[in-house]
Amino acid sequence: MTEKKLPPGQSWRNDLVVYDINAVPPLDLKDYRLRLFGRLRNPCTLSWEELQGLPRVQVRADFHCVEGWSVPDLVWEGVPASAIVFLTRPEPDVVWVLVHGYDGYTTNVPFAYFARPDTLLAFSLNGAPLPPHHGWPLRLVVPSLYAWKSAKYLVALEFLSELRRGYWEEKGYHDVGDPWREERRWR
Ligand SMILES: Nc1nc2c(c(=O)[nH]1)N[C@H]1C(S)=C(S)[C@@H](COP(=O)(O)O)O[C@H]1N2
Ligand SMILES: [Mo]
């Protein structure tokens, strides 16, 4: 298999394992809204059509799950997180992003990782629209962190100056979750 580097304690597998905390309610794209709020100079709510008008990026990245598996070379396409930062203009004191899914899932991502050039709001995976169980219609993808930070069914990004923990972080998973530093749990 691939010769590329693997973070400590991980091994390669060929495809994703689906993890969902809840059943996913049905959604009509015409009702879809992405809410960008919190400590922003320009908070806004975007329709699906408005999202299509934003810049696009393609990112090829490995996907590292905290359970110990990594999938190489996934190709995601969507809106770069940098375009969201440019549009919403976070206050200088923003340190965390709380990411919300419409299944009720939340996860906290350090703003510094959110703002990396390989972070995106993905609407496609390997050349096709996101499959339903991988986050359709939109998913935050943060390749520089463990997979639980890549929230599926994205509906809101909340920009915060103080830490507020998400679903797994409340249960003891790491606030940052950098796989290269093996930040799996903090207690
Ligand atoms: N909205 C939402 N996003 C989520 C989850 C979830 O339950 N709901 N599970 C997380 C976890 S724990 C992992 S490991 C990855 C799994 O991604 P996959 O289901 O596309 O393989 O999604 C993450 N994103
Ligand atoms: Mo996970």
Tab-separated table of C-alpha atoms and ligand atoms in Angstrom:
chain	number	residue	atom	x	y	z
A	1	MET	CA	0.000	0.000	0.000
A	2	THR	CA	0.976	3.605	0.205
A	3	GLU	CA	4.424	4.683	1.417
A	4	LYS	CA	3.296	7.929	2.919
A	5	LYS	CA	3.538	8.809	6.586
A	6	LEU	CA	1.001	7.658	9.131
A	7	PRO	CA	0.435	9.405	12.474
A	8	PRO	CA	1.476	7.408	15.587
A	9	GLY	CA	-0.820	4.506	16.536
A	10	GLN	CA	-2.736	4.488	13.215
A	11	SER	CA	-3.032	1.860	10.450
A	12	TRP	CA	-4.328	2.180	6.890
A	13	ARG	CA	-7.669	0.921	5.667
A	14	ASN	CA	-9.318	1.351	2.272
A	15	ASP	CA	-12.621	2.958	3.101
A	16	LEU	CA	-14.432	5.024	5.666
A	17	VAL	CA	-16.377	3.544	8.554
A	18	VAL	CA	-19.633	5.450	9.110
A	19	TYR	CA	-20.127	6.879	12.606
A	20	ASP	CA	-23.363	8.661	13.463
A	21	ILE	CA	-24.560	9.624	16.937
A	22	ASN	CA	-28.175	9.985	15.766
A	23	ALA	CA	-30.482	9.155	12.871
A	24	VAL	CA	-30.241	11.898	10.269
A	25	PRO	CA	-33.486	13.818	9.611
A	26	PRO	CA	-34.446	14.303	5.935
A	27	LEU	CA	-33.625	17.640	4.345
A	28	ASP	CA	-34.687	19.494	1.203
A	29	LEU	CA	-31.867	21.512	-0.397
A	30	LYS	CA	-34.201	24.444	-1.001
A	31	ASP	CA	-34.654	24.721	2.784
A	32	TYR	CA	-30.955	24.369	3.510
A	33	ARG	CA	-29.277	27.238	5.405
A	34	LEU	CA	-25.741	27.555	6.733
A	35	ARG	CA	-25.620	29.863	9.731
A	36	LEU	CA	-22.361	31.711	10.480
A	37	PHE	CA	-22.594	33.423	13.856
A	38	GLY	CA	-20.858	34.316	17.117
A	39	ARG	CA	-17.984	36.782	17.338
A	40	LEU	CA	-18.098	37.937	13.721
A	41	ARG	CA	-18.087	41.424	12.221
A	42	ASN	CA	-20.257	40.091	9.407
A	43	PRO	CA	-22.472	37.251	10.681
A	44	CYS	CA	-24.628	35.763	7.924
A	45	THR	CA	-26.886	32.936	6.841
A	46	LEU	CA	-26.283	31.385	3.424
A	47	SER	CA	-28.685	29.439	1.237
A	48	TRP	CA	-27.430	26.514	-0.846
A	49	GLU	CA	-27.434	28.761	-3.908
A	50	GLU	CA	-25.399	31.440	-2.137
A	51	LEU	CA	-22.873	28.809	-1.075
A	52	GLN	CA	-22.384	27.837	-4.718
A	53	GLY	CA	-21.295	31.417	-5.428
A	54	LEU	CA	-18.317	31.223	-3.053
A	55	PRO	CA	-14.758	30.244	-4.089
A	56	ARG	CA	-13.987	26.541	-4.508
A	57	VAL	CA	-11.061	24.348	-3.678
A	58	GLN	CA	-10.099	20.720	-4.143
A	59	VAL	CA	-8.166	19.050	-1.319
A	60	ARG	CA	-6.546	15.608	-1.426
A	61	ALA	CA	-5.938	14.411	2.118
A	62	ASP	CA	-5.664	11.384	4.395
A	63	PHE	CA	-8.448	10.916	6.965
A	64	HIS	CA	-7.419	9.817	10.462
A	65	CYS	CA	-9.979	8.376	12.868
A	66	VAL	CA	-9.209	8.336	16.592
A	67	GLU	CA	-10.245	4.641	16.676
A	68	GLY	CA	-6.948	3.894	14.906
A	69	TRP	CA	-7.765	3.711	11.197
A	70	SER	CA	-6.676	6.098	8.462
A	71	VAL	CA	-7.929	6.264	4.869
A	72	PRO	CA	-5.392	7.621	2.343
A	73	ASP	CA	-5.986	10.112	-0.453
A	74	LEU	CA	-9.605	11.210	-0.178
A	75	VAL	CA	-10.439	13.975	-2.635
A	76	TRP	CA	-12.819	16.592	-1.239
A	77	GLU	CA	-14.237	19.582	-3.074
A	78	GLY	CA	-16.015	22.579	-1.617
A	79	VAL	CA	-15.628	26.042	-0.162
A	80	PRO	CA	-12.255	26.732	1.505
A	81	ALA	CA	-12.540	27.772	5.165
A	82	SER	CA	-10.455	30.825	4.238
A	83	ALA	CA	-13.388	32.078	2.115
A	84	ILE	CA	-15.666	31.824	5.173
A	85	VAL	CA	-13.124	33.773	7.248
A	86	PHE	CA	-12.871	36.424	4.510
A	87	LEU	CA	-16.660	36.731	4.281
A	88	THR	CA	-17.515	36.768	8.010
A	89	ARG	CA	-14.504	38.681	9.417
A	90	PRO	CA	-14.042	37.071	12.858
A	91	GLU	CA	-13.181	39.367	15.778
A	92	PRO	CA	-9.472	39.233	16.724
A	93	ASP	CA	-10.327	37.394	19.964
A	94	VAL	CA	-11.822	34.323	18.223
A	95	VAL	CA	-10.018	31.163	19.405
A	96	TRP	CA	-12.591	28.384	18.888
A	97	VAL	CA	-15.155	27.348	16.318
A	98	LEU	CA	-18.099	25.269	17.544
A	99	VAL	CA	-19.334	23.238	14.584
A	100	HIS	CA	-23.015	22.168	14.460
A	101	GLY	CA	-24.615	19.359	12.477
A	102	TYR	CA	-28.374	19.074	11.825
A	103	ASP	CA	-28.312	15.687	13.568
A	104	GLY	CA	-27.522	17.559	16.811
A	105	TYR	CA	-23.792	16.769	16.652
A	106	THR	CA	-21.309	19.402	17.796
A	107	THR	CA	-17.519	19.550	17.918
A	108	ASN	CA	-15.064	22.284	18.911
A	109	VAL	CA	-12.206	23.104	16.522
A	110	PRO	CA	-9.349	25.511	17.319
A	111	PHE	CA	-9.665	28.552	15.047
A	112	ALA	CA	-5.986	28.131	14.046
A	113	TYR	CA	-6.774	24.670	12.562
A	114	PHE	CA	-10.050	25.866	11.051
A	115	ALA	CA	-8.134	28.608	9.218
A	116	ARG	CA	-5.574	26.222	7.660
A	117	PRO	CA	-5.479	26.133	3.854
A	118	ASP	CA	-6.588	22.462	3.708
A	119	THR	CA	-9.770	22.988	5.793
A	120	LEU	CA	-12.947	23.132	3.708
A	121	LEU	CA	-16.733	22.939	3.693
A	122	ALA	CA	-17.048	19.957	1.391
A	123	PHE	CA	-19.993	19.128	-0.842
A	124	SER	CA	-18.232	16.428	-2.823
A	125	LEU	CA	-16.109	13.353	-2.105
A	126	ASN	CA	-14.047	11.538	-4.748
A	127	GLY	CA	-15.801	13.324	-7.610
A	128	ALA	CA	-19.413	12.715	-6.532
A	129	PRO	CA	-21.841	14.596	-4.248
A	130	LEU	CA	-21.323	13.631	-0.594
A	131	PRO	CA	-23.018	10.279	0.037
A	132	PRO	CA	-25.923	10.640	2.544
A	133	HIS	CA	-24.046	8.933	5.383
A	134	HIS	CA	-20.859	10.921	4.846
A	135	GLY	CA	-22.529	14.239	5.533
A	136	TRP	CA	-24.754	15.309	2.641
A	137	PRO	CA	-25.232	18.072	1.708
A	138	LEU	CA	-22.254	19.757	3.400
A	139	ARG	CA	-19.496	18.646	5.708
A	140	LEU	CA	-16.675	20.447	7.457
A	141	VAL	CA	-13.416	18.641	6.635
A	142	VAL	CA	-10.382	19.349	8.820
A	143	PRO	CA	-7.684	16.963	7.540
A	144	SER	CA	-5.172	18.233	10.128
A	145	LEU	CA	-7.323	16.873	13.012
A	146	TYR	CA	-8.871	13.503	13.929
A	147	ALA	CA	-11.997	12.644	11.951
A	148	TRP	CA	-14.497	13.396	14.721
A	149	LYS	CA	-13.716	17.120	14.162
A	150	SER	CA	-14.955	16.802	10.547
A	151	ALA	CA	-18.638	17.364	11.323
A	152	LYS	CA	-21.146	15.982	8.835
A	153	TYR	CA	-24.555	17.530	7.948
A	154	LEU	CA	-23.104	20.966	8.630
A	155	VAL	CA	-25.643	23.675	9.524
A	156	ALA	CA	-23.753	26.232	11.610
A	157	LEU	CA	-20.338	27.531	12.538
A	158	GLU	CA	-20.196	29.446	15.816
A	159	PHE	CA	-17.108	31.591	16.394
A	160	LEU	CA	-16.114	31.888	20.060
A	161	SER	CA	-13.524	33.665	22.209
A	162	GLU	CA	-13.798	30.952	24.891
A	163	LEU	CA	-13.896	27.184	24.767
A	164	ARG	CA	-17.276	25.506	24.526
A	165	ARG	CA	-17.016	21.711	24.188
A	166	GLY	CA	-18.757	19.567	21.612
A	167	TYR	CA	-20.332	16.094	21.874
A	168	TRP	CA	-17.174	13.927	22.116
A	169	GLU	CA	-15.067	16.554	23.855
A	170	GLU	CA	-17.643	16.603	26.708
A	171	LYS	CA	-17.053	12.849	27.006
A	172	GLY	CA	-13.300	13.270	27.384
A	173	TYR	CA	-11.954	13.488	23.857
A	174	HIS	CA	-9.239	16.051	23.239
A	175	ASP	CA	-10.105	19.701	22.648
A	176	VAL	CA	-7.518	20.020	19.863
A	177	GLY	CA	-7.203	16.427	18.542
A	178	ASP	CA	-4.040	16.674	16.430
A	179	PRO	CA	-3.222	13.116	15.205
A	180	TRP	CA	0.502	13.917	14.793
A	181	ARG	CA	0.665	14.666	18.527
A	182	GLU	CA	-1.675	11.764	19.286
A	183	GLU	CA	-4.154	13.996	21.101
A	184	ARG	CA	-6.870	11.368	21.538
A	185	ARG	CA	-8.272	11.973	24.994
A	186	TRP	CA	-7.497	14.418	27.780
A	187	ARG	CA	-8.963	12.282	30.601
B	1	LIG	N1	-22.833	15.408	12.219
B	1	LIG	C1	-22.006	14.412	12.599
B	1	LIG	N2	-20.727	14.468	12.174
B	1	LIG	C2	-19.857	13.499	12.534
B	1	LIG	C3	-20.273	12.425	13.374
B	1	LIG	C4	-21.637	12.398	13.791
B	1	LIG	O1	-22.089	11.486	14.512
B	1	LIG	N3	-22.477	13.390	13.358
B	1	LIG	N4	-19.360	11.470	13.756
B	1	LIG	C5	-17.933	11.875	13.723
B	1	LIG	C6	-17.034	10.755	13.918
B	1	LIG	S1	-16.891	10.165	15.501
B	1	LIG	C7	-16.240	10.273	12.899
B	1	LIG	S2	-15.043	9.128	13.187
B	1	LIG	C8	-16.425	10.719	11.498
B	1	LIG	C9	-16.709	9.533	10.609
B	1	LIG	O2	-16.893	9.955	9.288
B	1	LIG	P1	-17.700	9.042	8.296
B	1	LIG	O3	-18.990	8.636	8.978
B	1	LIG	O4	-17.904	9.856	7.052
B	1	LIG	O5	-16.832	7.837	8.017
B	1	LIG	O6	-17.500	11.636	11.376
B	1	LIG	C10	-17.578	12.604	12.423
B	1	LIG	N5	-18.571	13.584	12.093
B	2	MO	MO	-15.020	8.754	15.601
